[in-house]
PDB file of C-alpha atoms and ligand atoms in Angstrom:
ATOM      1  CA  MET U   1      23.973 -37.777  37.432  1.00  0.00           C
ATOM      2  CA  PRO U   2      22.776 -41.970  37.989  1.00  0.00           C
ATOM      3  CA  GLU U   3      20.442 -43.062  35.072  1.00  0.00           C
ATOM      4  CA  LEU U   4      19.343 -45.977  33.780  1.00  0.00           C
ATOM      5  CA  PRO U   5      22.096 -48.302  34.478  1.00  0.00           C
ATOM      6  CA  GLU U   6      22.360 -46.874  37.662  1.00  0.00           C
ATOM      7  CA  LEU U   7      18.759 -46.764  38.033  1.00  0.00           C
ATOM      8  CA  GLU U   8      18.353 -50.405  37.246  1.00  0.00           C
ATOM      9  CA  VAL U   9      21.362 -51.701  39.614  1.00  0.00           C
ATOM     10  CA  VAL U  10      18.755 -49.516  42.706  1.00  0.00           C
ATOM     11  CA  LYS U  11      15.572 -50.900  41.316  1.00  0.00           C
ATOM     12  CA  ASP U  12      16.918 -54.752  41.832  1.00  0.00           C
ATOM     13  CA  VAL U  13      19.213 -53.784  45.099  1.00  0.00           C
ATOM     14  CA  LEU U  14      15.277 -52.400  46.818  1.00  0.00           C
ATOM     15  CA  THR U  15      13.725 -54.898  45.821  1.00  0.00           C
ATOM     16  CA  ARG U  16      15.592 -57.348  46.890  1.00  0.00           C
ATOM     17  CA  ARG U  17      15.579 -55.388  50.682  1.00  0.00           C
ATOM     18  CA  LEU U  18      11.767 -53.629  50.689  1.00  0.00           C
ATOM     19  CA  ALA U  19       9.591 -55.705  48.671  1.00  0.00           C
ATOM     20  CA  GLY U  20       6.931 -56.413  50.999  1.00  0.00           C
ATOM     21  CA  GLN U  21       7.793 -53.906  53.782  1.00  0.00           C
ATOM     22  CA  THR U  22       5.629 -51.230  55.548  1.00  0.00           C
ATOM     23  CA  VAL U  23       6.591 -47.690  56.279  1.00  0.00           C
ATOM     24  CA  VAL U  24       5.760 -47.185  59.840  1.00  0.00           C
ATOM     25  CA  ARG U  25       7.441 -43.707  60.195  1.00  0.00           C
ATOM     26  CA  VAL U  26       7.942 -40.478  57.495  1.00  0.00           C
ATOM     27  CA  GLU U  27      10.343 -37.865  58.075  1.00  0.00           C
ATOM     28  CA  VAL U  28      10.556 -35.006  55.527  1.00  0.00           C
ATOM     29  CA  ALA U  29      13.353 -32.136  55.987  1.00  0.00           C
ATOM     30  CA  PRO U  30      11.215 -29.093  56.620  1.00  0.00           C
ATOM     31  CA  LYS U  31      14.463 -26.995  54.481  1.00  0.00           C
ATOM     32  CA  GLY U  32      14.481 -29.285  51.454  1.00  0.00           C
ATOM     33  CA  GLY U  33      10.661 -30.181  51.445  1.00  0.00           C
ATOM     34  CA  PRO U  34       9.271 -28.366  49.224  1.00  0.00           C
ATOM     35  CA  ILE U  35      11.260 -27.993  47.305  1.00  0.00           C
ATOM     36  CA  VAL U  36      12.150 -32.225  47.247  1.00  0.00           C
ATOM     37  CA  MET U  37       8.403 -33.254  47.747  1.00  0.00           C
ATOM     38  CA  ARG U  38       5.490 -32.729  44.970  1.00  0.00           C
ATOM     39  CA  ASN U  39       2.870 -34.018  46.756  1.00  0.00           C
ATOM     40  CA  LEU U  40      -0.169 -34.603  44.093  1.00  0.00           C
ATOM     41  CA  THR U  41      -2.212 -35.859  46.782  1.00  0.00           C
ATOM     42  CA  SER U  42      -4.571 -35.229  48.817  1.00  0.00           C
ATOM     43  CA  GLU U  43      -3.562 -36.306  51.697  1.00  0.00           C
ATOM     44  CA  GLY U  44      -0.109 -35.046  53.968  1.00  0.00           C
ATOM     45  CA  ILE U  45       2.974 -37.001  52.954  1.00  0.00           C
ATOM     46  CA  SER U  46       3.163 -39.110  56.164  1.00  0.00           C
ATOM     47  CA  ALA U  47      -0.338 -39.470  56.390  1.00  0.00           C
ATOM     48  CA  GLN U  48      -0.334 -41.123  52.836  1.00  0.00           C
ATOM     49  CA  LEU U  49       3.259 -42.944  53.278  1.00  0.00           C
ATOM     50  CA  ALA U  50       2.793 -45.035  56.755  1.00  0.00           C
ATOM     51  CA  GLY U  51       1.016 -48.378  56.518  1.00  0.00           C
ATOM     52  CA  ARG U  52       1.724 -48.839  53.161  1.00  0.00           C
ATOM     53  CA  SER U  53       4.241 -51.103  52.304  1.00  0.00           C
ATOM     54  CA  LEU U  54       6.335 -52.066  49.199  1.00  0.00           C
ATOM     55  CA  ALA U  55       4.379 -53.870  46.792  1.00  0.00           C
ATOM     56  CA  ALA U  56       7.125 -53.728  43.775  1.00  0.00           C
ATOM     57  CA  MET U  57       9.961 -51.150  42.487  1.00  0.00           C
ATOM     58  CA  GLU U  58       9.827 -50.073  38.873  1.00  0.00           C
ATOM     59  CA  ARG U  59      11.655 -48.230  36.630  1.00  0.00           C
ATOM     60  CA  ARG U  60      10.680 -45.468  33.948  1.00  0.00           C
ATOM     61  CA  GLY U  61      13.005 -43.978  32.264  1.00  0.00           C
ATOM     62  CA  LYS U  62      15.084 -41.571  34.995  1.00  0.00           C
ATOM     63  CA  TYR U  63      12.416 -42.155  37.596  1.00  0.00           C
ATOM     64  CA  LEU U  64      12.437 -44.837  40.057  1.00  0.00           C
ATOM     65  CA  LEU U  65       8.575 -45.804  41.157  1.00  0.00           C
ATOM     66  CA  PHE U  66       7.642 -47.503  44.781  1.00  0.00           C
ATOM     67  CA  LEU U  67       4.575 -48.658  44.313  1.00  0.00           C
ATOM     68  CA  LEU U  68       2.729 -48.938  47.677  1.00  0.00           C
ATOM     69  CA  THR U  69      -0.493 -50.892  48.537  1.00  0.00           C
ATOM     70  CA  PRO U  70      -3.082 -49.949  49.256  1.00  0.00           C
ATOM     71  CA  ARG U  71      -4.108 -49.335  53.496  1.00  0.00           C
ATOM     72  CA  SER U  72      -7.531 -50.780  52.700  1.00  0.00           C
ATOM     73  CA  ALA U  73     -10.048 -52.340  50.504  1.00  0.00           C
ATOM     74  CA  SER U  74     -11.596 -48.400  49.180  1.00  0.00           C
ATOM     75  CA  ASP U  75      -8.189 -46.988  48.610  1.00  0.00           C
ATOM     76  CA  ALA U  76      -5.841 -46.362  45.499  1.00  0.00           C
ATOM     77  CA  ARG U  77      -2.596 -47.575  45.125  1.00  0.00           C
ATOM     78  CA  LEU U  78      -0.062 -44.879  45.415  1.00  0.00           C
ATOM     79  CA  VAL U  79       3.339 -44.315  43.262  1.00  0.00           C
ATOM     80  CA  MET U  80       6.512 -42.992  45.263  1.00  0.00           C
ATOM     81  CA  ALA U  81       8.062 -41.963  42.427  1.00  0.00           C
ATOM     82  CA  VAL U  82      11.552 -40.445  42.145  1.00  0.00           C
ATOM     83  CA  ASN U  83      13.357 -38.650  39.831  1.00  0.00           C
ATOM     84  CA  PRO U  84      16.912 -37.995  41.462  1.00  0.00           C
ATOM     85  CA  LYS U  85      17.807 -35.371  38.398  1.00  0.00           C
ATOM     86  CA  LEU U  86      21.977 -34.792  38.525  1.00  0.00           C
ATOM     87  CA  THR U  87      22.517 -34.370  42.033  1.00  0.00           C
ATOM     88  CA  GLY U  88      19.647 -36.944  44.112  1.00  0.00           C
ATOM     89  CA  ARG U  89      21.114 -40.325  45.390  1.00  0.00           C
ATOM     90  CA  LEU U  90      18.992 -43.080  47.658  1.00  0.00           C
ATOM     91  CA  GLN U  91      20.453 -44.362  51.487  1.00  0.00           C
ATOM     92  CA  LEU U  92      20.007 -47.843  52.049  1.00  0.00           C
ATOM     93  CA  CYS U  93      21.205 -47.022  55.523  1.00  0.00           C
ATOM     94  CA  LEU U  94      21.479 -48.164  59.456  1.00  0.00           C
ATOM     95  CA  PRO U  95      19.843 -44.753  61.192  1.00  0.00           C
ATOM     96  CA  GLN U  96      23.521 -44.144  62.907  1.00  0.00           C
ATOM     97  CA  ALA U  97      24.521 -44.182  59.461  1.00  0.00           C
ATOM     98  CA  PRO U  98      26.774 -40.902  58.119  1.00  0.00           C
ATOM     99  CA  LYS U  99      24.788 -39.247  55.998  1.00  0.00           C
ATOM    100  CA  ALA U 100      26.200 -39.317  52.090  1.00  0.00           C
ATOM    101  CA  GLY U 101      24.614 -35.402  51.972  1.00  0.00           C
ATOM    102  CA  PRO U 102      21.861 -33.541  53.453  1.00  0.00           C
ATOM    103  CA  VAL U 103      18.896 -36.049  53.682  1.00  0.00           C
ATOM    104  CA  HIS U 104      15.422 -34.668  52.738  1.00  0.00           C
ATOM    105  CA  LEU U 105      13.199 -38.055  53.013  1.00  0.00           C
ATOM    106  CA  THR U 106      13.929 -40.990  54.988  1.00  0.00           C
ATOM    107  CA  LEU U 107      11.426 -43.506  55.965  1.00  0.00           C
ATOM    108  CA  HIS U 108      11.786 -46.997  58.837  1.00  0.00           C
ATOM    109  CA  PHE U 109      10.160 -49.426  57.877  1.00  0.00           C
ATOM    110  CA  ALA U 110       8.317 -52.519  60.231  1.00  0.00           C
ATOM    111  CA  GLY U 111      10.564 -55.483  59.532  1.00  0.00           C
ATOM    112  CA  MET U 112      13.829 -54.333  59.313  1.00  0.00           C
ATOM    113  CA  PRO U 113      16.602 -51.644  61.396  1.00  0.00           C
ATOM    114  CA  GLU U 114      17.860 -50.107  58.143  1.00  0.00           C
ATOM    115  CA  VAL U 115      16.014 -46.361  56.842  1.00  0.00           C
ATOM    116  CA  LEU U 116      15.414 -45.380  53.105  1.00  0.00           C
ATOM    117  CA  ARG U 117      16.833 -41.669  52.535  1.00  0.00           C
ATOM    118  CA  TYR U 118      17.084 -39.386  50.103  1.00  0.00           C
ATOM    119  CA  ILE U 119      20.323 -37.197  49.794  1.00  0.00           C
ATOM    120  CA  ASP U 120      19.742 -33.565  47.744  1.00  0.00           C
ATOM    121  CA  SER U 121      22.907 -31.990  47.415  1.00  0.00           C
ATOM    122  CA  LYS U 122      21.231 -29.323  45.604  1.00  0.00           C
ATOM    123  CA  ARG U 123      17.189 -30.091  45.840  1.00  0.00           C
ATOM    124  CA  MET U 124      17.433 -30.662  41.685  1.00  0.00           C
ATOM    125  CA  GLY U 125      15.214 -33.824  42.314  1.00  0.00           C
ATOM    126  CA  GLN U 126      11.878 -34.375  42.357  1.00  0.00           C
ATOM    127  CA  ILE U 127      10.277 -37.140  44.659  1.00  0.00           C
ATOM    128  CA  TYR U 128       6.461 -37.136  43.162  1.00  0.00           C
ATOM    129  CA  LEU U 129       3.696 -38.772  45.275  1.00  0.00           C
ATOM    130  CA  THR U 130       0.742 -39.623  43.329  1.00  0.00           C
ATOM    131  CA  HIS U 131      -2.485 -42.393  42.991  1.00  0.00           C
ATOM    132  CA  ASP U 132      -1.538 -41.771  38.141  1.00  0.00           C
ATOM    133  CA  LEU U 133       1.677 -41.353  37.076  1.00  0.00           C
ATOM    134  CA  ALA U 134      -0.364 -38.960  33.915  1.00  0.00           C
ATOM    135  CA  GLN U 135       0.166 -36.062  36.548  1.00  0.00           C
ATOM    136  CA  ILE U 136       3.567 -36.148  36.382  1.00  0.00           C
ATOM    137  CA  PRO U 137       4.993 -33.514  34.337  1.00  0.00           C
ATOM    138  CA  THR U 138       6.219 -35.000  31.304  1.00  0.00           C
ATOM    139  CA  PHE U 139       5.989 -38.957  31.884  1.00  0.00           C
ATOM    140  CA  ALA U 140       3.304 -39.591  30.015  1.00  0.00           C
ATOM    141  CA  GLU U 141       5.696 -37.776  27.009  1.00  0.00           C
ATOM    142  CA  MET U 142       8.184 -40.121  27.207  1.00  0.00           C
ATOM    143  CA  GLY U 143       9.947 -42.027  24.518  1.00  0.00           C
ATOM    144  CA  PRO U 144      10.318 -46.027  24.754  1.00  0.00           C
ATOM    145  CA  GLU U 145      12.735 -47.801  27.396  1.00  0.00           C
ATOM    146  CA  ALA U 146      16.346 -47.555  25.526  1.00  0.00           C
ATOM    147  CA  LEU U 147      16.675 -51.091  26.560  1.00  0.00           C
ATOM    148  CA  ALA U 148      13.536 -52.303  24.993  1.00  0.00           C
ATOM    149  CA  ILE U 149      12.635 -50.415  21.726  1.00  0.00           C
ATOM    150  CA  THR U 150      13.916 -52.422  18.413  1.00  0.00           C
ATOM    151  CA  LEU U 151      16.040 -51.625  16.107  1.00  0.00           C
ATOM    152  CA  GLU U 152      12.990 -50.603  13.411  1.00  0.00           C
ATOM    153  CA  ASP U 153      11.366 -48.709  15.863  1.00  0.00           C
ATOM    154  CA  PHE U 154      14.782 -46.453  16.410  1.00  0.00           C
ATOM    155  CA  ARG U 155      15.121 -45.743  13.121  1.00  0.00           C
ATOM    156  CA  GLN U 156      11.727 -45.255  12.588  1.00  0.00           C
ATOM    157  CA  ARG U 157      11.731 -42.675  15.742  1.00  0.00           C
ATOM    158  CA  LEU U 158      15.584 -41.524  15.182  1.00  0.00           C
ATOM    159  CA  ARG U 159      13.893 -39.383  12.097  1.00  0.00           C
ATOM    160  CA  THR U 160      10.902 -37.544  13.566  1.00  0.00           C
ATOM    161  CA  PHE U 161      13.841 -34.959  15.727  1.00  0.00           C
ATOM    162  CA  ARG U 162      16.008 -32.927  14.722  1.00  0.00           C
ATOM    163  CA  GLY U 163      19.505 -31.313  15.852  1.00  0.00           C
ATOM    164  CA  GLU U 164      22.347 -32.623  17.146  1.00  0.00           C
ATOM    165  CA  ILE U 165      22.970 -36.463  17.868  1.00  0.00           C
ATOM    166  CA  LYS U 166      24.059 -35.944  21.634  1.00  0.00           C
ATOM    167  CA  GLY U 167      20.954 -34.088  22.075  1.00  0.00           C
ATOM    168  CA  VAL U 168      18.542 -36.392  20.855  1.00  0.00           C
ATOM    169  CA  LEU U 169      19.784 -39.413  22.866  1.00  0.00           C
ATOM    170  CA  THR U 170      19.578 -37.580  25.273  1.00  0.00           C
ATOM    171  CA  ARG U 171      15.648 -36.170  25.389  1.00  0.00           C
ATOM    172  CA  ALA U 172      13.377 -38.444  26.853  1.00  0.00           C
ATOM    173  CA  SER U 173      10.965 -37.516  24.524  1.00  0.00           C
ATOM    174  CA  PHE U 174      12.562 -40.123  21.931  1.00  0.00           C
ATOM    175  CA  VAL U 175      14.250 -43.402  24.281  1.00  0.00           C
ATOM    176  CA  ALA U 176      13.920 -42.552  27.721  1.00  0.00           C
ATOM    177  CA  GLY U 177      17.062 -43.452  30.073  1.00  0.00           C
ATOM    178  CA  ILE U 178      19.877 -42.060  28.488  1.00  0.00           C
ATOM    179  CA  GLY U 179      22.031 -39.239  30.083  1.00  0.00           C
ATOM    180  CA  ASN U 180      25.049 -36.397  29.299  1.00  0.00           C
ATOM    181  CA  ALA U 181      27.258 -39.578  30.611  1.00  0.00           C
ATOM    182  CA  TYR U 182      26.330 -42.459  28.846  1.00  0.00           C
ATOM    183  CA  ALA U 183      25.636 -40.773  26.009  1.00  0.00           C
ATOM    184  CA  ASP U 184      28.925 -40.223  25.563  1.00  0.00           C
ATOM    185  CA  GLU U 185      29.713 -43.224  26.014  1.00  0.00           C
ATOM    186  CA  ILE U 186      27.944 -44.439  23.635  1.00  0.00           C
ATOM    187  CA  LEU U 187      28.438 -41.807  20.856  1.00  0.00           C
ATOM    188  CA  TRP U 188      32.246 -43.274  21.249  1.00  0.00           C
ATOM    189  CA  GLN U 189      31.122 -46.860  21.378  1.00  0.00           C
ATOM    190  CA  ALA U 190      29.168 -45.917  17.787  1.00  0.00           C
ATOM    191  CA  ARG U 191      32.450 -43.411  16.343  1.00  0.00           C
ATOM    192  CA  LEU U 192      30.347 -40.640  15.766  1.00  0.00           C
ATOM    193  CA  HIS U 193      31.282 -37.381  16.674  1.00  0.00           C
ATOM    194  CA  PRO U 194      28.499 -35.937  19.647  1.00  0.00           C
ATOM    195  CA  TYR U 195      27.656 -33.030  17.482  1.00  0.00           C
ATOM    196  CA  ARG U 196      27.033 -34.692  14.117  1.00  0.00           C
ATOM    197  CA  LYS U 197      23.575 -33.484  12.701  1.00  0.00           C
ATOM    198  CA  ARG U 198      20.818 -36.612  13.176  1.00  0.00           C
ATOM    199  CA  THR U 199      20.408 -35.273   9.590  1.00  0.00           C
ATOM    200  CA  THR U 200      23.863 -36.776   8.472  1.00  0.00           C
ATOM    201  CA  LEU U 201      23.339 -39.842   9.170  1.00  0.00           C
ATOM    202  CA  SER U 202      23.029 -43.179   6.959  1.00  0.00           C
ATOM    203  CA  ALA U 203      21.283 -45.923   7.292  1.00  0.00           C
ATOM    204  CA  THR U 204      24.755 -48.104   8.851  1.00  0.00           C
ATOM    205  CA  ASP U 205      25.800 -44.915  11.222  1.00  0.00           C
ATOM    206  CA  VAL U 206      22.006 -45.167  12.936  1.00  0.00           C
ATOM    207  CA  GLU U 207      22.661 -48.959  13.501  1.00  0.00           C
ATOM    208  CA  SER U 208      26.026 -48.941  15.245  1.00  0.00           C
ATOM    209  CA  LEU U 209      24.432 -46.240  17.197  1.00  0.00           C
ATOM    210  CA  TYR U 210      21.983 -48.275  18.094  1.00  0.00           C
ATOM    211  CA  GLN U 211      24.179 -51.013  18.730  1.00  0.00           C
ATOM    212  CA  ALA U 212      26.319 -49.083  21.097  1.00  0.00           C
ATOM    213  CA  MET U 213      23.886 -47.768  22.901  1.00  0.00           C
ATOM    214  CA  ARG U 214      22.676 -51.615  24.071  1.00  0.00           C
ATOM    215  CA  HIS U 215      26.748 -52.386  24.240  1.00  0.00           C
ATOM    216  CA  VAL U 216      27.163 -49.544  26.676  1.00  0.00           C
ATOM    217  CA  LEU U 217      23.708 -49.812  28.849  1.00  0.00           C
ATOM    218  CA  HIS U 218      23.550 -53.704  29.516  1.00  0.00           C
ATOM    219  CA  GLY U 219      27.481 -53.705  29.540  1.00  0.00           C
ATOM    220  CA  ALA U 220      27.628 -50.549  32.806  1.00  0.00           C
ATOM    221  CA  ILE U 221      24.251 -52.383  34.513  1.00  0.00           C
ATOM    222  CA  GLU U 222      26.664 -55.564  34.896  1.00  0.00           C
ATOM    223  CA  GLN U 223      30.096 -53.515  36.304  1.00  0.00           C
ATOM    224  CA  VAL U 224      27.550 -51.232  38.517  1.00  0.00           C
ATOM    225  CA  ARG U 225      25.942 -54.213  39.711  1.00  0.00           C
ATOM    226  CA  GLN U 226      29.617 -55.062  40.389  1.00  0.00           C
ATOM    227  CA  GLN U 227      30.896 -52.190  42.516  1.00  0.00           C
ATOM    228  CA  MET U 228      27.779 -50.909  44.044  1.00  0.00           C
ATOM    229  CA  GLY U 229      26.915 -54.037  45.976  1.00  0.00           C
ATOM    230  CA  ASP U 230      24.356 -52.718  47.876  1.00  0.00           C
ATOM    231  CA  ASP U 231      25.746 -49.543  48.645  1.00  0.00           C
ATOM    232  CA  ILE U 232      23.395 -47.461  46.656  1.00  0.00           C
ATOM    233  CA  HIS U 233      24.575 -44.219  47.002  1.00  0.00           C
ATOM    234  CA  LEU U 234      27.724 -44.442  45.027  1.00  0.00           C
ATOM    235  CA  LYS U 235      27.866 -43.842  42.066  1.00  0.00           C
ATOM    236  CA  PRO U 236      30.925 -46.196  40.552  1.00  0.00           C
ATOM    237  CA  ARG U 237      32.266 -44.783  37.095  1.00  0.00           C
ATOM    238  CA  ASP U 238      35.616 -45.626  36.261  1.00  0.00           C
ATOM    239  CA  PHE U 239      35.052 -48.173  34.200  1.00  0.00           C
ATOM    240  CA  PHE U 240      33.751 -45.266  31.435  1.00  0.00           C
ATOM    241  CA  ALA U 241      35.887 -44.801  28.333  1.00  0.00           C
ATOM    242  CA  VAL U 242      35.748 -41.075  27.637  1.00  0.00           C
ATOM    243  CA  HIS U 243      32.949 -39.199  29.882  1.00  0.00           C
ATOM    244  CA  MET U 244      34.909 -37.311  32.283  1.00  0.00           C
ATOM    245  CA  ARG U 245      37.834 -38.821  31.363  1.00  0.00           C
ATOM    246  CA  GLY U 246      39.034 -35.342  29.401  1.00  0.00           C
ATOM    247  CA  GLY U 247      43.227 -35.205  28.492  1.00  0.00           C
ATOM    248  CA  GLU U 248      43.925 -38.456  28.844  1.00  0.00           C
ATOM    249  CA  PRO U 249      44.368 -41.460  26.639  1.00  0.00           C
ATOM    250  CA  CYS U 250      41.596 -42.919  23.935  1.00  0.00           C
ATOM    251  CA  PRO U 251      40.895 -46.500  25.157  1.00  0.00           C
ATOM    252  CA  ARG U 252      41.004 -48.053  21.437  1.00  0.00           C
ATOM    253  CA  CYS U 253      43.758 -45.483  19.536  1.00  0.00           C
ATOM    254  CA  GLY U 254      45.369 -43.592  22.012  1.00  0.00           C
ATOM    255  CA  GLY U 255      44.671 -40.008  20.936  1.00  0.00           C
ATOM    256  CA  ALA U 256      43.906 -37.235  23.597  1.00  0.00           C
ATOM    257  CA  ILE U 257      40.148 -37.093  24.363  1.00  0.00           C
ATOM    258  CA  SER U 258      38.307 -33.911  24.019  1.00  0.00           C
ATOM    259  CA  ALA U 259      36.635 -32.340  26.733  1.00  0.00           C
ATOM    260  CA  ILE U 260      34.362 -29.127  25.503  1.00  0.00           C
ATOM    261  CA  THR U 261      31.742 -27.507  27.499  1.00  0.00           C
ATOM    262  CA  ALA U 262      27.969 -25.851  26.233  1.00  0.00           C
ATOM    263  CA  ASN U 263      25.215 -25.222  27.494  1.00  0.00           C
ATOM    264  CA  GLN U 264      27.030 -26.359  31.343  1.00  0.00           C
ATOM    265  CA  ARG U 265      26.731 -29.628  29.685  1.00  0.00           C
ATOM    266  CA  LEU U 266      30.527 -31.726  29.365  1.00  0.00           C
ATOM    267  CA  THR U 267      31.064 -33.062  26.327  1.00  0.00           C
ATOM    268  CA  ASN U 268      33.818 -35.353  25.784  1.00  0.00           C
ATOM    269  CA  PHE U 269      35.138 -37.575  22.684  1.00  0.00           C
ATOM    270  CA  CYS U 270      37.921 -38.848  20.910  1.00  0.00           C
ATOM    271  CA  ARG U 271      38.444 -36.240  17.939  1.00  0.00           C
ATOM    272  CA  SER U 272      40.125 -39.080  16.382  1.00  0.00           C
ATOM    273  CA  CYS U 273      37.742 -42.341  16.592  1.00  0.00           C
ATOM    274  CA  GLN U 274      34.753 -40.058  16.147  1.00  0.00           C
ATOM    275  CA  PRO U 275      35.280 -37.209  13.020  1.00  0.00           C
ATOM    276  CA  GLY U 276      33.170 -34.913  11.438  1.00  0.00           C
ATOM    277  CA  GLY U 277      30.749 -32.199  13.728  1.00  0.00           C
ATOM    278  CA  LEU U 278      32.024 -29.747  11.388  1.00  0.00           C
ATOM    279  CA  ILE U 279      28.740 -27.583  11.896  1.00  0.00           C
ATOM    280  CA  ARG U 280      30.461 -25.952  14.864  1.00  0.00           C
ATOM    281  CA  GLY U 281      34.673 -26.125  13.714  1.00  0.00           C
ATOM    282  CA  LEU U 282      35.079 -29.290  16.272  1.00  0.00           C
TER     283      LEU U 282
HETATM  284 ZN1  LIG R   1      40.157 -42.698  19.962  1.00  0.00          ZN
END
């Protein structure tokens, strides 16, 4: 379940390791192929990728974007957009290295022995090949980047969303890059109950939320960078304060961390530090 911090670090690692490299061979596993690979171009996947070089890596929300050079003067730029969702990840390794899970795509490069694999145990993620990012469903509807938005813009946009604050925070159309795990961390940092209705938040609450978002995401990028190294298939999360820590003591007050599963989503929070949320009788 990579979110903004993990993908930001993966982007930096791949920029350092792969920029300028030319794809020479592509393997698509038939099993996951049509589910994982979404080719929005008129050429085949291998034909489309082979011979192109990686010009740059970018991240937008929970998508990693591989910007690939045109192959000739009349050719268009290609983007490989990877959205790992809950179960997908990338692995940069030697071809003989153990697979970190079922491999759906492998890229071989001209100037290095390592390959890049896309692994996805449940085939939930997607890899789009496109000349135009607007072709990717809902891509154009994404809100501003969570670490680029100003407090004023955050306030303005928040007014147009209703419902529980955790749900709003994880909606890409509000701000891009935050998922279930970091929403828990941010709300704990801001001392806001995850099921508080957005309409009950005061101006001070909204500012706390904004500052907590920046603090948690920036801090996580540094933690992940230190712990992940170039092993981009790892998911270092032992620095979390509450997420996945149900029953453990809250790092701030020592009370037991609550765990609630609703709509197949786990929510962890501290009832003492994050009071409220009476709507569901919690
Ligand atoms: Zn607490």
